[in-house]
Coordinates of C-alpha atoms in Angstrom, one line a residue:
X1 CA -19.0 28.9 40.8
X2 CA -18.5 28.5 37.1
X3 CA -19.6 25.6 35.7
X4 CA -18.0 23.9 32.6
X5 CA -20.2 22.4 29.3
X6 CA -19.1 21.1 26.3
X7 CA -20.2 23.1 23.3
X8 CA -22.7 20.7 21.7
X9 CA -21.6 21.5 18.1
X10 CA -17.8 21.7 18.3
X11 CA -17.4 20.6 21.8
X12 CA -15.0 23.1 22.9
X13 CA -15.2 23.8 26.8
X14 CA -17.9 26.6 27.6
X15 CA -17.5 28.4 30.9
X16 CA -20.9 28.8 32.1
X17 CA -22.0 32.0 34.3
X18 CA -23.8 31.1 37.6
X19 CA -27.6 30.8 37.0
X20 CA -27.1 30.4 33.6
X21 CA -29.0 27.8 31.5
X22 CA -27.8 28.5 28.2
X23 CA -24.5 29.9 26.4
X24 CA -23.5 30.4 23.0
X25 CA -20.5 29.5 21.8
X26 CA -17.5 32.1 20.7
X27 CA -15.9 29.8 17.9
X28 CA -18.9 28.2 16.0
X29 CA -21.8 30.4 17.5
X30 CA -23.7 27.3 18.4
X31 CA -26.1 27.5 21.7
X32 CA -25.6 24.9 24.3
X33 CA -28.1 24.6 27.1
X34 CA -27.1 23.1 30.5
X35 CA -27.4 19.1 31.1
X36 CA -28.8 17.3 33.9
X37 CA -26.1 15.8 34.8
X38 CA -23.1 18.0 33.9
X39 CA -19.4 16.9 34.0
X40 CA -17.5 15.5 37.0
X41 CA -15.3 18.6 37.0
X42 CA -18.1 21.0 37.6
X43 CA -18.3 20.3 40.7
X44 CA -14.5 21.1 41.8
X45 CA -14.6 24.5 43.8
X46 CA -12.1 26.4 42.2
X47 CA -8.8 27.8 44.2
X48 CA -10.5 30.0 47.5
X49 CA -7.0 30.0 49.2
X50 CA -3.7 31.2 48.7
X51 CA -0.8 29.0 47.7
X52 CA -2.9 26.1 46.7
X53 CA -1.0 23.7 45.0
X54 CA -2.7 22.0 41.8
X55 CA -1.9 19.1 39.2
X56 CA -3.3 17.0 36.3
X57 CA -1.0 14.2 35.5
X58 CA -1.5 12.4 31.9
X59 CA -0.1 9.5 31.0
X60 CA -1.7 7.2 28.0
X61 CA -0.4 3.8 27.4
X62 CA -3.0 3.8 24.2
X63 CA -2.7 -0.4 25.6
X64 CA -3.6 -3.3 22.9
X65 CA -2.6 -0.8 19.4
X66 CA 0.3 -1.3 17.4
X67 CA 1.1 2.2 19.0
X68 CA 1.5 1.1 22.5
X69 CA 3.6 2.2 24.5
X70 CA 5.4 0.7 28.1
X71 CA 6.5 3.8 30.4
X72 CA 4.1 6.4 30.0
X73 CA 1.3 5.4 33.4
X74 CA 4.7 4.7 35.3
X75 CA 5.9 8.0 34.4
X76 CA 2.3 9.4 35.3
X77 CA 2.6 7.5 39.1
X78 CA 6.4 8.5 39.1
X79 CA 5.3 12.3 39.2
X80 CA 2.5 11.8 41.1
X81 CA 4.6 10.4 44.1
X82 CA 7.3 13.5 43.5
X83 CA 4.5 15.9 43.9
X84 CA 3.1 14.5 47.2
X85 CA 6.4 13.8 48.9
X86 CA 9.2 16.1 47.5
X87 CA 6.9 18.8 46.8
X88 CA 3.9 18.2 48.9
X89 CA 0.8 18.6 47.0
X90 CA -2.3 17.3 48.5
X91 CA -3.2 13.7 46.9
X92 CA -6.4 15.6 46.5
X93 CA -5.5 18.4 44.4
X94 CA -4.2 16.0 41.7
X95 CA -6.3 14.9 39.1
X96 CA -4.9 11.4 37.1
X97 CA -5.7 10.5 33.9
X98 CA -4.9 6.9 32.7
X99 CA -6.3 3.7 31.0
X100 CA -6.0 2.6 34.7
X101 CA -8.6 4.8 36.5
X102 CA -11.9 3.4 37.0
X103 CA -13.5 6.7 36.6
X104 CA -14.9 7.2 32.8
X105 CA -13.7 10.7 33.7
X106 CA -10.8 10.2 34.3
X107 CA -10.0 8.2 31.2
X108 CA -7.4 10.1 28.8
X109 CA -9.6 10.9 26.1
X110 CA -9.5 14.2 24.1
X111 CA -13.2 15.2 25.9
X112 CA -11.5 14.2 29.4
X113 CA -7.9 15.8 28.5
X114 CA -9.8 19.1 27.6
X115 CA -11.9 19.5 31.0
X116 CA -9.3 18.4 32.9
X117 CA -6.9 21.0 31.3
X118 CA -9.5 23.8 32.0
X119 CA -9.9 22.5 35.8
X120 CA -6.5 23.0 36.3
X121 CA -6.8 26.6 35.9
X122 CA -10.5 27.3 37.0
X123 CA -10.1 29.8 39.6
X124 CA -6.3 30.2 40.3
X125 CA -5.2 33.0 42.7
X126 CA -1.9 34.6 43.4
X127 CA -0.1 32.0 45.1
X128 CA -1.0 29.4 43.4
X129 CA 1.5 26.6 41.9
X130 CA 0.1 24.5 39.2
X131 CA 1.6 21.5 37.4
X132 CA 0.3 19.7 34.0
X133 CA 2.6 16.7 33.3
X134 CA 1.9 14.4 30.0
X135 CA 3.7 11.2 28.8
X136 CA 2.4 9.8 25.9
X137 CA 2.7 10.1 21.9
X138 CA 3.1 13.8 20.4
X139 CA 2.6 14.8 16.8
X140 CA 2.7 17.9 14.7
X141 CA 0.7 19.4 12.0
X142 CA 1.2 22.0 8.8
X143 CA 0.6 25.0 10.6
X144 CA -1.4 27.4 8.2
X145 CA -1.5 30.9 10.0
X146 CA 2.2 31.6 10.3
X147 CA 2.8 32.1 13.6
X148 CA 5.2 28.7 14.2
X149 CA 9.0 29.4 13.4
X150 CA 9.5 26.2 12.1
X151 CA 5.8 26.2 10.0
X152 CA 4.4 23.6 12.1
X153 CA 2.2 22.8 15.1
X154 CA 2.7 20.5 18.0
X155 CA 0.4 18.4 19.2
X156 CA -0.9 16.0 22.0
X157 CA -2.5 12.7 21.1
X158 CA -5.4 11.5 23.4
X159 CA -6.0 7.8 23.7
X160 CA -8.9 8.3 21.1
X161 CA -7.5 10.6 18.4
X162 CA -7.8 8.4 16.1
X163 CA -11.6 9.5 16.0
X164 CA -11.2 12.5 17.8
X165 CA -8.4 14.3 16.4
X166 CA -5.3 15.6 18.7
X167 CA -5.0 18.8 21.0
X168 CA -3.1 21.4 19.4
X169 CA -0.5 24.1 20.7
X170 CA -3.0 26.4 20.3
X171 CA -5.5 25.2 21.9
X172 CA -3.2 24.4 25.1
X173 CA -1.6 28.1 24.7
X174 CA -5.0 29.5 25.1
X175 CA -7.0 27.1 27.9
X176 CA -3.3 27.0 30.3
X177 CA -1.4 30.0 29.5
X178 CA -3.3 33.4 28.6
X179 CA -5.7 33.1 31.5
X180 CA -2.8 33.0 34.5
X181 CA -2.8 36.2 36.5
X182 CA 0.3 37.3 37.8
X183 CA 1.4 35.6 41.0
X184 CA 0.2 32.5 39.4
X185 CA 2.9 29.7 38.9
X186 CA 2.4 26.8 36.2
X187 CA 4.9 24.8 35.2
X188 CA 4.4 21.8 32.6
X189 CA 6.5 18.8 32.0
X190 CA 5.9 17.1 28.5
X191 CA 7.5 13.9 27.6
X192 CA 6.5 13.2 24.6
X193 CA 7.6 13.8 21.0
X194 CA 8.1 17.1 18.6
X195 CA 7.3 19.1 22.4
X196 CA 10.1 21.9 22.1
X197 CA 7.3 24.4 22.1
X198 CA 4.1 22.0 22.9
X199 CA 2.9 25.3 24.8
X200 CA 3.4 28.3 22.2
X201 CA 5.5 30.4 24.4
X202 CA 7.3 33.2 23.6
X203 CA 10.8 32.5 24.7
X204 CA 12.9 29.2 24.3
X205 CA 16.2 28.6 26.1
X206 CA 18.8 27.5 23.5
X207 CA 21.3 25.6 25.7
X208 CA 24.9 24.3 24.5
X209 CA 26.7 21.1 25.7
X210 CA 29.0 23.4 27.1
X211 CA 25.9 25.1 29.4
X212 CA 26.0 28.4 27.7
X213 CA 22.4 29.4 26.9
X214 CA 20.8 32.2 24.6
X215 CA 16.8 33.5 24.7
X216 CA 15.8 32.6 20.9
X217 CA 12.3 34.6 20.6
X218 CA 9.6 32.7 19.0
X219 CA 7.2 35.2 19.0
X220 CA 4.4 35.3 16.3
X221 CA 5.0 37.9 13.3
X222 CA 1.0 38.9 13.9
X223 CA 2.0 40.1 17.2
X224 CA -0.3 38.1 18.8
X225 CA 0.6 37.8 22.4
X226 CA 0.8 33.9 23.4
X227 CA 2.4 34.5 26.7
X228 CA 0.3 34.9 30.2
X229 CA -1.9 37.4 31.7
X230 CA 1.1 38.0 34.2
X231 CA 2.0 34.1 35.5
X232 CA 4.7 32.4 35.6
X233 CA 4.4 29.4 33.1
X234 CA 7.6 27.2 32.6
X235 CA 7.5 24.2 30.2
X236 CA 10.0 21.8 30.1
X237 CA 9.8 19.1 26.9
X238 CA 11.4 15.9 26.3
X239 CA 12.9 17.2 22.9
X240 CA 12.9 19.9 20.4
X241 CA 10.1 20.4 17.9
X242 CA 12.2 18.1 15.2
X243 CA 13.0 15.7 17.7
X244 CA 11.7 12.4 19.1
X245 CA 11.4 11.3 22.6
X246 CA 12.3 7.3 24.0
X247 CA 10.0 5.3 26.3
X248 CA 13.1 2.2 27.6
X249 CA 14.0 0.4 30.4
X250 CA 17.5 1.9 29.6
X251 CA 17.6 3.9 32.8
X252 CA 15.8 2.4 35.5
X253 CA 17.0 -0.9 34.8
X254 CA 13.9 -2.1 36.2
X255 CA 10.6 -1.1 34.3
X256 CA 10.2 1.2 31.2
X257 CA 9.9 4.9 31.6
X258 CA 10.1 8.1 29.5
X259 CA 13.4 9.1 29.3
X260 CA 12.6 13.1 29.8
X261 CA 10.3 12.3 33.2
X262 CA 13.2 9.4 34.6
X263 CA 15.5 12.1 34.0
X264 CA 13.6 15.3 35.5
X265 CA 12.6 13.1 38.5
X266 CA 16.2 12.0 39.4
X267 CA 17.7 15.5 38.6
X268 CA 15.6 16.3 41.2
X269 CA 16.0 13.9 43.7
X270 CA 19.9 14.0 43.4
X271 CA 20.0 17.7 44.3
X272 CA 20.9 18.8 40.8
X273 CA 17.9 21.0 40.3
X274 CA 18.4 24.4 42.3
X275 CA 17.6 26.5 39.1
X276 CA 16.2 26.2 35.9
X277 CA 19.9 26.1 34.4
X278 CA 20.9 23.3 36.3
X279 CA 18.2 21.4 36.2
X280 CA 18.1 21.4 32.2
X281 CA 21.8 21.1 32.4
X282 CA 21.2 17.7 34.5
X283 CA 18.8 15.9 32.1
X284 CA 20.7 16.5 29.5
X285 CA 24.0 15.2 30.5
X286 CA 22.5 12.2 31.6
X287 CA 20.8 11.4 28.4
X288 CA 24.4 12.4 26.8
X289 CA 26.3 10.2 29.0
X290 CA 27.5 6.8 27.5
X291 CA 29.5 5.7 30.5
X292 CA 27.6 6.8 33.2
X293 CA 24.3 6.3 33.9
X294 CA 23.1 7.8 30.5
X295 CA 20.9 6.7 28.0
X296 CA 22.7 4.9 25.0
X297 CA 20.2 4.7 21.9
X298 CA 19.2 1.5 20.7
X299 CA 18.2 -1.0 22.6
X300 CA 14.5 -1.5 23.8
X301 CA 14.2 2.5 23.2
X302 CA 10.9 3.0 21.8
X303 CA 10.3 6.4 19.7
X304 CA 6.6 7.9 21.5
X305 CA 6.6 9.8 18.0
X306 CA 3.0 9.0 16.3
X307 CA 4.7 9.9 12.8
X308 CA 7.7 7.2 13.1
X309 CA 5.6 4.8 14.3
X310 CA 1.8 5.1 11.4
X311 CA 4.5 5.7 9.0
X312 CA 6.7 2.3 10.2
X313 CA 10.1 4.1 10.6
X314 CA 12.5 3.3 13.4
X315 CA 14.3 5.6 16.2
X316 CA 17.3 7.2 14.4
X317 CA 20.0 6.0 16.1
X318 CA 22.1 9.1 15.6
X319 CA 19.1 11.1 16.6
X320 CA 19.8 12.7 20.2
X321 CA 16.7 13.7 22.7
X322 CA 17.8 17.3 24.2
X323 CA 14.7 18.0 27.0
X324 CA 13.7 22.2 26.0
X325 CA 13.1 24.8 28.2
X326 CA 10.7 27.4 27.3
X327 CA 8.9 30.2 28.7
X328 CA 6.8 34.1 29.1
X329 CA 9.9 36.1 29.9
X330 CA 13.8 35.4 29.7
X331 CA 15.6 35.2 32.8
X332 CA 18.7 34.1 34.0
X333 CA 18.5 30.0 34.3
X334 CA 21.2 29.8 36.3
X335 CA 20.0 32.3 39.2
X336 CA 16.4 31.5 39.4
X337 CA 15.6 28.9 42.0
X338 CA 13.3 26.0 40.7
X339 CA 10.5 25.4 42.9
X340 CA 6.9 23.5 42.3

C-alpha cells in the first residue's frame, strides 16, 4: 500500500513506495524521510473492489471571521445524506471535512484539504464512482503561464489560507483529474465563487436560457493535456469564472444553504436530473425563477466570493449565478444519463 507524506520543505503530498523510508520530492528536490506517526489517511486501503463508491465532502464555515459564512456545513451534511440514501454510498467511504469534526484531520485546513484530495483517488479501479463536493469561499489569481482563457486562476480557500495560501486549479487538475484511468468515474460539485473551471478541464458547456448548448474548448495553447488518463470527470460549479455564488435562506426557507448545492440536491430529488442537460437546465431555471420557487437576489444573500468580501464590496444585484458544466470530452448533455 502506498503511503502518503508531506514534503517537509514545500509540503506537497509525496506518495511513498512500500518499504520505503525516504523520498525526494519532484517540485523542490527536497528529501523527506518517513514519520513515526504518519497521517490518518495512510492507513485507508486504497479501492481492492470494483464499483466502490468514494467521497470527500468540504464545507468551511471559516466561523468567528468577518468572512463567515451560514450554509456551507449544511450544504456539506445536505450531500452527505444524498449520497447515502439516493445514491447509496457507504457512510464509510465518505470522508467530511468541517469546523465540526472532532478529528484534527478532518479539520478543513489546506494540509487536511490536500491529503484528503489525494485519498480520494489513491487506488481507484475501473468501476469506481468518486465524488469531491466543496462549499465554501473561492478566489482567483493572475495566472502567469497562459494556459487560462480568461488569464486567471481559480482557487479554493481552506479555513487557514490566510497563513497558508489557497489551493489552486492546478494543483486540483493534477492530484483529481490526470491520474483517473479509464472506467473511473469522478464527478465534483463546487459551490463556491469564480468555480466555472475550478478543475482545468478541457471542455465547458455554454448553455443558453433557451437550453441550447455549445462545447467552448478551453484547452491550453502549450498543449498541455489537463484532461484524465481515460475517466470520466464531470464538474459542476456554482457560477462562471467572473461570477459569484450566494449562501441565503432564500430557498429553503428554513436554514441558509448555497444556492448551487440547494439547487443540485432538489434537481435531483424532483426527478429533474436524468442527464447532464437537464440537470444543468434545472438549477438554472430555479435560480432564474422570480415567481416560483427561485432565488430572487437581495435579501439575506451572502456573496461566498473572498474578493467582494477583503475588499468590502456587496453582491451585485444585477449579477446572476449560472451553475457551469465542464468536462474531458463533449458529449451530448441531453442523452447522457447522470448517475453518481
Amino acid at each position: 500500500m502506498m503511503l502518503l507524506v508531506n514534503c517537509s520543505n514545500c509540503h506537497t503530498p509525496l506518495q511513498l513506495p512500500p518499504g520505503a523510508t525516504s523520498i525526494r520530492c519532484a517540485i523542490c528536490q527536497a528529501i523527506t524521510y518517513l514519520t513515526t506517526q504518519p497521517s490518518l489517511y495512510n492507513h485507508v486501503q486504497p479501492a481492492s473492489a470494483h464499483g466502490q463508491k468514494r467521497a470527500v465532502i468540504i464545507g468551511i464555515s471559516y466561523k468567528y471571521s468577518k468572512n463567515e459564512l451560514k450554509g456551507c456545513i449544511n450544504d456539506a451534511k445536505n450531500m452527505k445524506y444524498l449520497l447515502t440514501n439516493k445514491f447509496k454510498f457507504p457512510e464509510s467511504s465518505i470522508l467530511m471535512l468541517t469546523e465540526e469534526e472532532t478529528d484534527p484531520y478532518k479539520i478543513p485546513t489546506k494540509y487536511n484539504m490536500r491529503l484528503a484530495l489525494y485519498w480520494l483517488v489513491l487506488g481507484c479501479q475501473p468501476g469506481d464512482s468518486l465524488v469531491f463536493h466543496y462549499s465554501g469561499h473561492g478566489s482567483r489569481q493572475i495566472n502567469y503561464s497562459g494556459d487560462e482563457v480568461d488569464g486567471y486562476d481559480e482557487t479554493l480557500c481552506p479555513l487557514d489560507y490566510k497563513t497558508q495560501g489557497m489551493i489552486v486549479d492546478d494543483e486540483i487538475n493534477a492530484t483529481i483529474v490526470r491520474p483517473l484511468p479509464r472506467g473511473v468515474k469522478l464527478h465534483a460539485i463546487l459551490d463556491s465563487c469564480y468555480s466555472g473551471t475550478i478543475l482545468d478541464l478541457p471542455f465547458l458547456c455554454r448553455m443558453s436560457q433557451s437550453g441550447h448548448y455549445s462545447w467552448e474548448d478551453h484547452r491550453p495553447k502549450s498543449g498541455v493535456w489537463k484532461g484524465s488518463n481515460g475517466g470520466e470527470v464531470f464538474c459542476i460549479s456554482a457560477c462562471d469564472d467572473h461570477q459569484k455564488s450566494d449562501d441565503t435562506t432564500v430557498l429553503s426557507k428554513v436554514a441558509s444553504t448555497g444556492v448551487m448545492t440547494f439547487c443540485f440536491i432538489q434537481a435531483i430529488e424532483r426527478g429533474h436530473a436524468s442527464t447532464y442537460g437537464s440537470l444543468l437546465s434545472s438549477m438554472r431555471n430555479v435560480i432564474r425563477n422570480p415567481t416560483g420557487r427561485g432565488y430572487k437576489k437581495g435579501g439575506d444573500g451572502v456573496a461566498t466570493s473572498l474578493l467582494a468580501l477583503l475588499t468590502g464590496g456587496s453582491l451585485d444585484s444585477e449579477l446572476s449565478q449560472e451553475p457551469q458544466l465542464t468536462v474531458c470530452e463533449p458529449f451530448d448533455v441531453y442523452a447522457k444519463p447522470f448517475f453518481l
